[in-house]
Amino acid sequence: MAAVDPHSFTDSRQARTRHVALSLYLDLPSSTIHASALFSLQTPHSGPFYLDTRSLTIHSVIHPKTQTPIPFSLSDPDPIKGSLLSFTLSDHSSFLISYSTSPSSSALQWLLPPQSSHPFVYTQCQSIHARSVFPCQDTAALRIQYSALLNVPSQLSAVMAARHVERRSPKHDDAVHVVLPDGESWCAQGRIVEEFVMEQSVPPYLFAFAVGELGNREVGPRTRVYAENAAAVLDSAAAEFAGTEDMIREGEKLFGPYEWERFDLLVLPPSFPYGGMENPRMVFLTPTVIKGDATGAQVVAHELAHSWTGNLITNKTNEHFWLNEGFTTYAERRIVEAVQGEQRAALNIGIGWRGLNEDVERFKDNLEFTKLKNNQEGIDPDNVYSQVPYEKGFQFLWRIERQVGRPAFDEFLKKYIDTFKFKSIDTETFLDFLKANIPGIENQIDLLLWTEGTGIPPDAYEPESTAYKTIVSLANEFTNGRMPREDEVAGWQGQEWELYLDNLPKSIEASQAFSDKMQSSTSSTTLLKFKPILPCSFSYTKLLCIILSLFQWDKDNLYVNVIDLDSRYKLSESKDYEVKVSFLQRAISCGCKTYYNEVEKTLKGVGRMKYLRPLYTALVKGSGKEDGKVFAKRIFSEARECYHPIAQGVVEAIFAKHL
């Protein structure tokens, strides 16, 4: 097998898929899709052919012209890749697969009341989960076009990351080869078909749809906001994202034409595991981005930026993920700077800088994942998801901008996007293009250190804005019991509070590290330094206890300060989850159980991994946390089915590491 991607069975010697025509019958009571997929290849193929699948039942593989069956085999599942579907073609340019999904599909979440107001299902296919919705060459190295017929209950409606063609009654010839359970019919009364087409080529992970009782609001000439049909949610979303068209126009000025026609937004139920997913034409969003002050639009700015960097130009494999996310983080901040000003962009950079440092520390025992270009052979990409490709990638591009100047870098970016649009590339391709278009850059910046070196390069850059420095300075004074005054926080929005909280000390870790160091030095020169000034009968162990008790006092003092901070500013009750979760994480780290009720409500109320990962980790990481571990396991057992399968796997990985 000539692999093109460590996460896929795709063979580079085989023909590539050009188009897939899908017929999908959504059986909501059984959490199953019964389907057929007609594949059209770029060139006729003879010989073995491989497709990725996960948790799919394959009913048949058929030659569509002769209707003759093609023998196939399905391998035992690999824990990361899923199962290899293989069969042999004889000068075939097309074939048709009949199959059914499983209720355990890793891309699909099926929701029933009270998880949502009405039955609801949505997909999340990044990074390697499209294979659990339909068989495919599931690698970002290959781009496909597709069409889809979604057969759903008539009281529901469907949206898709594709152009909507029509809503109509089912026809018998829509899905001749869809195998339905006894008693079910494609054309049954009470069913409707929603038809979509994606005419531009996209990587499989950008395949996306959602089905539910949906309403919508117009917010601009190219943008409509969708959500479950509740007026309050729709109205607040429309208000939060009212400035979307301004961001699209700024993006076009910076990066060239918007190639996708529509930029619609779907606000999903709280279980959605990400802040946003950049599905073309139809961005998926968590409801936690609706904050009431329009700052949630910065997540929209990030997903919009993906329209150029990620969707238009795509990383070839997940080992080059920074090409998607580093470029998009840079582009997002340029859009935010243009629309909301330099200070707001600087706060974003500051929050990102802190996140980068934390994730580099997180991977201190596996520095491979602090590289931009890294080796992910045998690695589940969901388990190494972090801020490194986002923030280190941003820092790399920002470093290049500082070196050559913004006007020159802007011209470079436009040329880069125009050259590689609708292509998938790797790090080497980018570096070759960079060196060809900015001659001598390799002599001014250590490109190899930035892309293949571990950690944070010495020429990375912490922001220097006045607002950023003021907030960090206030956070540094917290250990001395210095609370920010009301006049100092007047006008602070969620980002200011998030930056402040992210820069507070992690008291337990700091105190424990000192304790461990002192204990390991008891019989060495550390305590011997005290010998000349102590009575002969004085116990060195007693001295150690006195010193450590002072640090315990600091820890307890921080504990009190955390409670005092919350009593003044009600951070644990914030409607901005970035603020709430950052505060709760610090409270847990101080050993403060006062907020366990709020932690429980948060972990049961949202499924966004940005919140689940730090809270569960804070509860279970480190020694002496038996109560936290018991608490975390109970919460997860009760909330697990409300999380998307991807989020379930992430929490289980945290437990496997720390329990």
XYZ file of C-alpha atoms in Angstrom:
659
model
C 0.000 0.000 0.000
C 1.376 3.411 -1.016
C -0.132 5.524 1.747
C -0.746 9.238 1.246
C -1.897 9.893 4.822
C -1.079 8.170 8.140
C -4.765 8.406 9.055
C -6.193 6.844 5.889
C -6.129 3.596 3.899
C -6.078 5.670 0.689
C -3.490 4.365 -1.804
C -1.692 6.890 -4.019
C -1.506 4.360 -6.878
C -5.287 4.204 -7.176
C -7.646 6.542 -9.012
C -9.048 9.484 -7.081
C -12.719 10.117 -6.432
C -14.076 13.028 -8.440
C -17.720 13.047 -7.302
C -20.002 11.203 -4.869
C -23.812 11.199 -5.240
C -25.419 10.316 -1.904
C -28.962 9.232 -1.051
C -29.443 9.345 2.739
C -32.527 8.078 4.580
C -32.353 9.351 8.158
C -34.043 6.983 10.606
C -34.134 9.120 13.738
C -35.719 6.547 16.124
C -32.849 4.100 15.474
C -30.103 6.758 15.118
C -29.181 5.238 11.768
C -28.754 6.371 8.170
C -29.585 3.936 5.364
C -27.848 5.093 2.224
C -26.303 4.610 -1.168
C -23.243 6.334 -2.612
C -22.483 6.515 -6.342
C -18.765 7.163 -6.900
C -17.334 8.720 -10.047
C -13.554 8.447 -10.446
C -11.237 10.923 -12.145
C -9.906 8.128 -14.374
C -10.962 4.501 -14.993
C -9.262 2.078 -12.619
C -8.293 -1.566 -12.784
C -7.061 -3.498 -9.781
C -7.574 -3.247 -6.014
C -9.397 -0.196 -4.691
C -9.507 0.978 -1.069
C -11.916 3.147 0.896
C -12.010 4.237 4.533
C -14.986 3.283 6.683
C -15.828 3.336 10.375
C -18.790 1.562 11.994
C -20.522 1.092 8.621
C -22.488 -1.950 7.469
C -21.764 -2.505 3.778
C -24.687 -4.186 2.008
C -23.302 -4.286 -1.525
C -20.892 -2.861 -4.080
C -22.431 -2.710 -7.570
C -21.379 -1.852 -11.103
C -23.969 0.885 -11.829
C -24.280 0.209 -15.576
C -24.573 -3.583 -15.526
C -26.047 -3.832 -11.998
C -23.668 -6.711 -11.335
C -22.281 -7.101 -7.808
C -18.600 -6.527 -7.098
C -17.170 -8.776 -4.355
C -15.804 -6.803 -1.401
C -14.177 -7.327 1.972
C -14.212 -5.276 5.167
C -11.247 -5.543 7.521
C -11.344 -5.770 11.282
C -11.420 -2.240 12.707
C -8.228 -0.362 13.422
C -8.700 1.795 16.571
C -7.734 4.950 14.664
C -8.371 4.369 10.973
C -11.520 2.248 11.195
C -12.086 -0.562 8.670
C -10.630 -0.936 5.192
C -13.244 -1.554 2.499
C -11.525 -3.222 -0.448
C -12.684 -4.595 -3.799
C -11.294 -5.044 -7.290
C -12.272 -2.902 -10.276
C -11.854 -3.728 -13.956
C -11.544 -0.518 -15.946
C -14.331 0.986 -13.842
C -14.879 4.725 -13.699
C -17.830 4.410 -11.302
C -19.343 2.087 -8.705
C -22.253 2.197 -6.251
C -22.155 1.227 -2.572
C -25.215 0.451 -0.477
C -24.615 0.782 3.262
C -25.971 1.784 6.687
C -24.365 3.799 9.469
C -24.231 2.767 13.096
C -25.702 4.559 16.130
C -22.075 4.717 17.315
C -20.921 6.728 14.278
C -18.108 8.997 15.456
C -19.259 11.889 13.215
C -22.953 11.883 14.086
C -24.761 13.045 17.172
C -28.435 12.189 17.442
C -30.314 14.315 19.972
C -33.745 13.783 21.462
C -35.595 15.961 23.996
C -34.478 17.160 26.511
C -31.077 17.353 24.779
C -32.749 19.598 22.213
C -36.226 21.034 21.748
C -37.009 18.543 18.961
C -35.244 15.565 17.355
C -31.951 16.775 15.924
C -28.914 15.263 14.218
C -25.714 16.880 13.013
C -22.304 15.867 11.683
C -18.775 16.752 12.754
C -16.367 15.162 10.286
C -13.027 16.830 11.049
C -10.444 15.353 11.191
C -11.129 11.756 10.107
C -14.800 11.120 10.808
C -16.409 11.490 7.347
C -15.729 7.755 6.935
C -18.367 7.047 9.580
C -21.037 8.788 7.431
C -20.095 7.399 4.007
C -17.266 5.265 2.598
C -14.608 7.541 1.142
C -10.960 8.247 0.543
C -10.987 10.120 3.830
C -7.896 12.261 3.523
C -7.514 16.011 3.111
C -5.009 15.242 0.342
C -7.963 14.442 -1.960
C -10.805 16.837 -2.753
C -14.243 15.793 -4.000
C -17.489 17.240 -5.280
C -20.759 15.767 -4.103
C -24.532 15.869 -4.284
C -26.926 14.648 -1.612
C -30.573 13.740 -1.175
C -31.590 13.812 2.495
C -34.840 11.973 3.187
C -36.159 13.254 6.533
C -39.453 13.520 8.442
C -41.525 16.265 6.837
C -41.859 18.278 10.066
C -38.080 18.744 10.038
C -35.764 20.556 7.648
C -32.160 20.079 6.611
C -29.208 22.379 6.029
C -25.930 21.423 4.451
C -22.487 22.759 3.620
C -23.604 22.848 -0.008
C -26.017 24.705 -2.271
C -29.673 23.958 -1.536
C -31.466 22.867 -4.708
C -35.027 22.184 -3.555
C -37.326 20.674 -0.940
C -39.668 18.178 -2.557
C -41.557 14.909 -2.254
C -39.494 11.699 -2.448
C -39.320 9.828 -5.779
C -38.901 6.076 -6.164
C -35.890 6.427 -8.443
C -34.062 8.678 -5.922
C -32.599 5.711 -4.117
C -33.131 2.379 -5.835
C -30.291 0.746 -3.925
C -30.935 2.147 -0.448
C -31.633 -0.866 1.791
C -34.369 0.026 4.277
C -35.635 -2.051 7.193
C -38.911 -3.906 6.730
C -41.903 -1.593 6.953
C -39.988 1.522 5.935
C -40.242 3.170 2.527
C -38.284 5.967 0.847
C -41.600 7.412 -0.364
C -43.553 6.888 2.847
C -46.142 9.456 3.870
C -44.671 12.048 6.202
C -41.249 12.067 4.525
C -39.628 14.867 2.522
C -36.447 15.120 0.465
C -33.996 18.010 0.742
C -31.629 18.166 -2.236
C -28.149 19.740 -2.160
C -25.128 20.006 -4.435
C -21.507 20.997 -3.746
C -20.026 22.032 -7.073
C -16.613 23.043 -5.726
C -14.082 20.453 -4.638
C -13.604 20.094 -0.872
C -11.755 17.661 1.405
C -14.093 15.018 2.905
C -13.842 16.475 6.422
C -15.850 19.483 5.195
C -18.872 17.309 4.400
C -21.585 18.479 6.808
C -25.326 18.542 7.382
C -27.827 19.036 10.188
C -31.493 18.092 10.478
C -33.988 19.470 12.964
C -36.842 21.897 13.430
C -34.964 24.970 12.233
C -35.755 28.659 11.936
C -33.658 31.444 10.458
C -32.995 35.167 10.368
C -31.400 37.261 7.630
C -28.360 39.195 8.866
C -26.768 40.280 5.586
C -26.843 39.911 1.797
C -24.812 36.696 1.978
C -25.637 35.510 5.484
C -28.590 33.876 7.184
C -28.464 32.592 10.778
C -30.126 29.222 11.476
C -30.911 27.607 14.819
C -33.566 25.495 16.454
C -36.813 27.326 15.879
C -36.899 29.397 19.068
C -37.345 33.146 18.657
C -35.090 34.057 21.585
C -32.140 32.049 20.252
C -32.583 33.289 16.695
C -32.932 36.924 17.727
C -29.885 36.866 20.004
C -27.818 35.086 17.334
C -28.875 37.594 14.695
C -27.852 40.455 16.991
C -24.495 38.834 17.872
C -23.581 38.290 14.223
C -25.060 41.434 12.696
C -21.612 42.627 11.574
C -20.803 39.524 9.524
C -21.006 41.235 6.132
C -18.467 43.842 7.261
C -16.079 41.014 8.123
C -16.611 39.306 4.752
C -15.787 42.554 2.954
C -12.633 43.055 5.014
C -11.629 39.477 4.294
C -12.037 40.089 0.559
C -9.854 43.204 0.762
C -7.131 41.271 2.515
C -7.235 37.866 0.840
C -9.122 38.125 -2.441
C -12.644 37.203 -3.614
C -14.952 35.138 -1.413
C -15.346 31.995 -3.537
C -18.259 30.245 -1.783
C -21.271 32.485 -2.622
C -23.039 32.110 0.754
C -21.726 32.429 4.319
C -24.598 31.109 6.439
C -24.339 30.266 10.153
C -25.948 27.396 12.050
C -26.112 27.658 15.850
C -26.181 24.078 17.114
C -27.330 22.627 20.435
C -24.887 22.965 23.365
C -23.375 19.512 22.796
C -21.446 20.679 19.710
C -17.804 19.865 20.574
C -16.085 22.873 18.955
C -16.440 26.648 19.042
C -17.064 26.609 15.336
C -16.547 24.414 12.291
C -15.703 26.110 9.019
C -17.946 24.020 6.766
C -18.150 25.931 3.461
C -21.336 27.925 2.880
C -22.698 26.793 6.283
C -20.514 27.393 9.360
C -21.503 25.369 12.433
C -21.305 27.205 15.797
C -21.665 26.444 19.483
C -24.352 28.505 21.255
C -21.698 29.549 23.779
C -20.443 32.119 21.254
C -23.644 34.105 21.721
C -22.451 36.407 24.499
C -24.730 39.398 24.085
C -21.969 41.908 23.350
C -20.989 40.921 19.768
C -17.597 39.585 20.941
C -18.715 36.101 19.934
C -18.380 37.314 16.368
C -14.631 36.724 16.704
C -15.276 32.992 16.434
C -17.186 33.802 13.257
C -14.168 35.797 12.052
C -12.024 32.693 12.496
C -14.434 30.449 10.592
C -14.791 33.098 7.885
C -11.007 33.269 7.518
C -11.050 29.527 6.836
C -12.931 30.342 3.628
C -9.517 31.264 2.242
C -7.084 29.317 4.432
C -8.339 25.798 5.065
C -11.293 25.484 2.719
C -9.719 27.103 -0.349
C -6.174 25.908 0.460
C -6.093 22.788 2.617
C -3.412 21.000 4.612
C -2.522 17.770 2.806
C -2.701 15.711 6.003
C -3.236 16.420 9.678
C 0.554 16.420 10.146
C 0.487 19.829 8.422
C -2.581 21.099 10.319
C -0.850 24.415 11.035
C -1.298 25.348 7.361
C -5.035 25.427 8.072
C -5.088 26.837 11.566
C -1.977 29.013 11.794
C -2.904 30.862 8.606
C -6.527 31.144 9.714
C -5.590 32.515 13.146
C -3.419 35.128 11.446
C -6.203 35.973 8.964
C -8.817 36.105 11.742
C -6.771 38.662 13.693
C -6.276 40.795 10.636
C -10.055 40.841 10.117
C -10.674 41.605 13.806
C -8.102 44.403 13.711
C -9.798 45.946 10.657
C -13.318 45.697 12.114
C -12.777 46.093 15.881
C -9.395 47.783 16.192
C -5.782 47.034 17.112
C -6.366 46.772 20.864
C -8.969 44.028 20.424
C -6.645 42.110 18.097
C -3.796 42.513 20.613
C -5.938 40.965 23.369
C -6.620 38.012 21.053
C -2.892 37.591 20.511
C -2.271 37.787 24.262
C -4.846 35.104 25.036
C -3.342 32.978 22.280
C 0.180 33.491 23.643
C -0.902 32.194 27.027
C -2.663 29.224 25.410
C 0.435 28.383 23.388
C 2.642 28.364 26.480
C 0.167 26.156 28.350
C -0.046 23.601 25.541
C 3.718 23.488 25.074
C 3.857 22.674 28.794
C 1.086 20.089 28.297
C 3.240 18.267 25.742
C 6.498 18.531 27.704
C 6.713 14.730 27.759
C 6.004 14.429 24.036
C 7.628 17.397 22.333
C 6.791 16.055 18.865
C 3.419 17.752 19.177
C 4.977 21.143 19.870
C 6.274 21.115 16.279
C 4.315 22.696 13.453
C 5.073 19.799 11.120
C 4.866 16.617 13.197
C 4.714 12.852 12.865
C 1.255 11.451 13.618
C 1.758 7.839 12.545
C -0.319 5.747 14.956
C -1.740 8.854 16.649
C -5.426 9.768 16.912
C -5.542 13.439 15.817
C -8.346 14.164 18.298
C -6.007 13.232 21.171
C -3.286 15.715 20.189
C -5.546 18.613 19.257
C -4.106 21.766 20.839
C -3.370 25.457 20.381
C 0.093 24.729 18.966
C -0.856 24.664 15.255
C -3.051 27.739 15.792
C -0.779 29.913 17.901
C 2.700 28.763 16.937
C 1.531 28.880 13.313
C 0.252 32.418 13.872
C 3.527 33.415 15.527
C 5.498 32.052 12.541
C 3.488 34.090 10.044
C 3.598 37.160 12.292
C 7.379 36.757 12.441
C 7.554 36.764 8.640
C 5.311 39.835 8.509
C 7.608 41.704 10.918
C 10.625 40.753 8.835
C 9.334 41.834 5.417
C 6.745 44.449 6.412
C 2.983 44.226 6.237
C 2.501 45.566 2.669
C 4.908 42.990 1.228
C 3.421 40.194 3.313
C -0.106 41.122 2.219
C 0.927 40.830 -1.416
C 2.561 37.495 -0.660
C -0.628 36.180 0.986
C -2.838 37.129 -1.954
C -0.455 35.437 -4.373
C -0.243 32.353 -2.136
C -4.025 31.992 -1.981
C -4.499 32.565 -5.700
C -1.753 30.070 -6.572
C -2.945 27.172 -4.417
C -6.723 27.650 -4.236
C -8.710 24.404 -4.426
C -5.524 22.443 -3.732
C -4.141 20.513 -0.772
C -0.500 21.236 0.110
C 2.152 20.358 2.673
C 4.691 22.373 4.663
C 7.461 21.851 2.109
C 5.266 23.277 -0.658
C 4.608 26.376 1.420
C 8.274 26.856 2.312
C 9.358 26.470 -1.321
C 6.775 29.078 -2.338
C 7.879 31.386 0.487
C 11.543 31.208 -0.490
C 10.747 31.703 -4.176
C 8.601 34.782 -3.554
C 10.556 36.380 -0.691
C 14.152 35.733 -1.771
C 16.620 35.368 1.083
C 13.957 34.865 3.791
C 15.681 31.613 4.829
C 18.765 33.664 5.759
C 16.723 36.037 7.928
C 14.442 33.547 9.718
C 15.307 29.998 10.776
C 12.491 28.328 8.818
C 13.499 24.813 9.864
C 13.502 25.775 13.555
C 10.029 27.250 13.205
C 8.449 24.351 11.314
C 10.285 21.310 12.683
C 11.747 22.549 15.963
C 10.105 21.849 19.310
C 8.726 24.420 21.725
C 8.514 28.159 21.139
C 11.321 29.728 19.061
C 13.244 32.584 20.707
C 12.057 35.091 18.094
C 8.383 34.510 18.880
C 6.735 37.679 20.111
C 4.528 38.447 23.100
C 2.172 41.368 22.371
C 3.152 44.763 23.738
C -0.094 46.712 23.718
C -0.860 48.932 26.713
C -4.124 47.138 27.465
C -2.430 43.735 27.370
C 0.407 44.801 29.690
C -1.997 46.421 32.156
C -4.129 43.277 32.444
C -1.132 40.962 32.843
C 0.317 43.281 35.494
C -2.938 43.209 37.442
C -2.966 39.413 37.283
C 0.598 39.243 38.595
C -0.440 41.272 41.663
C -3.152 38.765 42.568
C -0.829 36.595 44.667
C -0.302 39.541 47.010
C -4.023 39.840 47.596
C -4.342 42.796 45.226
C -7.782 42.743 43.628
C -8.436 44.821 40.526
C -10.491 47.873 41.473
C -13.853 48.532 39.886
C -12.486 51.541 38.024
C -9.701 49.343 36.612
C -12.118 46.768 35.198
C -14.763 49.239 34.037
C -15.492 48.494 30.423
C -13.895 45.050 30.525
C -15.570 42.505 28.272
C -15.116 38.774 28.279
C -11.724 38.867 26.569
C -10.196 41.164 29.175
C -11.414 38.924 31.985
C -10.266 35.806 30.135
C -6.774 37.250 29.713
C -6.665 38.281 33.381
C -7.759 34.856 34.610
C -5.440 32.996 32.245
C -2.482 34.840 33.784
C -3.344 34.053 37.408
C -0.964 31.581 39.110
C -1.816 27.909 39.194
C -1.306 27.776 42.939
C -1.319 24.061 43.652
C 1.055 23.177 40.873
C 3.483 25.946 41.897
C 3.384 25.061 45.591
C 3.676 21.338 44.913
C 6.680 21.882 42.657
C 8.419 23.851 45.433
C 7.497 21.189 47.977
C 8.901 18.413 45.803
C 12.102 20.378 45.214
C 12.603 21.080 48.917
C 11.913 17.500 49.928
C 14.363 16.169 47.376
C 17.009 18.561 48.744
C 16.580 17.774 52.470
C 19.888 15.960 52.799
C 21.805 18.177 50.395
C 23.346 21.611 50.435
C 19.977 23.407 50.430
C 19.356 22.919 54.155
C 23.036 22.877 55.068
C 23.085 26.589 54.313
C 21.004 27.105 57.482
C 23.373 25.160 59.773
C 25.602 28.047 60.918
C 22.672 30.036 62.302
C 20.721 27.220 63.962
C 21.130 25.520 67.349
C 22.735 22.085 67.128
C 19.556 20.488 68.409
C 17.395 22.123 65.699
C 15.776 19.627 63.367
C 16.281 20.254 59.674
C 13.005 18.450 59.084
C 11.285 20.937 61.391
C 12.814 23.786 59.416
C 11.495 22.234 56.211
C 8.010 22.009 57.715
C 8.124 25.673 58.728
C 9.177 26.754 55.234
C 6.574 24.583 53.549
C 3.883 25.828 55.933
C 4.580 29.344 54.694
C 3.948 28.171 51.153
C 0.807 26.373 52.334
C -0.289 29.703 53.762
C 0.246 31.243 50.322
C -1.860 28.491 48.831
C -4.626 29.045 51.359
C -4.339 32.782 50.837
C -4.858 32.301 47.118
C -7.841 30.095 47.930
C -9.376 32.979 49.888
C -8.464 35.482 47.189
C -10.191 33.396 44.515
C -13.413 33.410 46.535
C -13.045 37.141 47.194
C -12.503 37.812 43.500
C -15.692 35.951 42.649
C -17.707 37.661 45.374
C -16.790 41.023 43.842
C -17.189 40.261 40.141
C -19.431 37.132 39.960
C -17.106 35.408 37.496
C -18.471 31.947 38.264
C -21.891 33.202 37.129
C -20.668 34.816 33.923
C -22.719 34.166 30.804
C -19.440 34.204 28.893
C -18.195 30.623 29.111
C -14.609 31.660 28.372
C -14.661 33.649 31.612
C -16.672 31.141 33.635
C -14.527 28.131 32.691
C -11.241 29.969 33.152
C -12.348 31.016 36.638
C -13.597 27.543 37.570
C -10.344 25.989 36.359
C -8.359 28.277 38.676
C -10.732 27.595 41.556
C -10.302 23.833 41.150
C -6.521 24.258 41.015
C -6.642 26.056 44.371
C -8.456 23.073 45.863
C -11.624 25.133 46.196
C -14.647 22.816 46.231
C -17.046 25.700 46.803
C -17.703 25.792 43.063
C -18.260 22.096 42.416
C -21.967 22.724 41.849
C -21.132 25.293 39.170
C -18.547 22.952 37.653
C -21.161 20.205 37.499
C -23.707 22.477 35.813
C -21.120 23.561 33.276
C -19.944 20.043 32.429
C -23.524 18.873 32.067
C -24.677 21.966 30.192
C -22.157 22.221 27.342
C -20.146 19.766 25.283
C -17.535 22.113 23.827
C -14.135 20.456 24.252
C -12.475 23.792 24.960
C -14.344 23.698 28.279
C -14.451 19.964 28.961
C -10.713 19.412 28.575
C -9.450 21.968 31.169
C -12.168 21.277 33.739
C -11.880 17.492 33.681
C -8.077 17.773 33.620
C -8.037 20.151 36.604
C -10.251 17.750 38.550
C -8.161 14.624 37.991
C -4.571 15.770 37.397
C -2.048 15.433 40.192
C -1.764 13.583 43.466
C -4.062 14.149 46.414
C -7.099 14.727 44.232
C -9.134 11.651 45.070
C -12.299 13.663 45.736
C -11.915 15.459 42.412
C -11.375 12.201 40.567
C -14.469 10.613 42.073
C -16.450 13.763 41.287
C -15.191 13.867 37.680
C -15.998 10.201 37.048
C -19.529 10.648 38.387
C -20.175 13.732 36.251
C -18.887 12.019 33.118
C -20.978 8.910 33.715
C -24.083 11.098 33.978
C -23.243 13.510 31.141
C -21.492 11.171 28.682
C -24.462 10.526 26.403
C -25.025 14.262 26.043
C -21.525 14.720 24.571
C -20.635 14.277 20.925
C -18.670 11.021 20.331
C -15.490 13.029 19.638
C -15.805 14.768 23.015
C -16.496 11.454 24.753
C -13.217 10.124 23.391
C -11.266 13.179 24.545
C -12.552 12.917 28.136
C -11.863 9.173 28.178
C -8.285 9.901 27.057
C -7.874 12.369 29.958
C -9.076 9.727 32.396
C -6.786 7.095 30.866
C -3.808 9.382 31.417
C -4.557 10.599 34.942
C -6.702 7.947 36.654
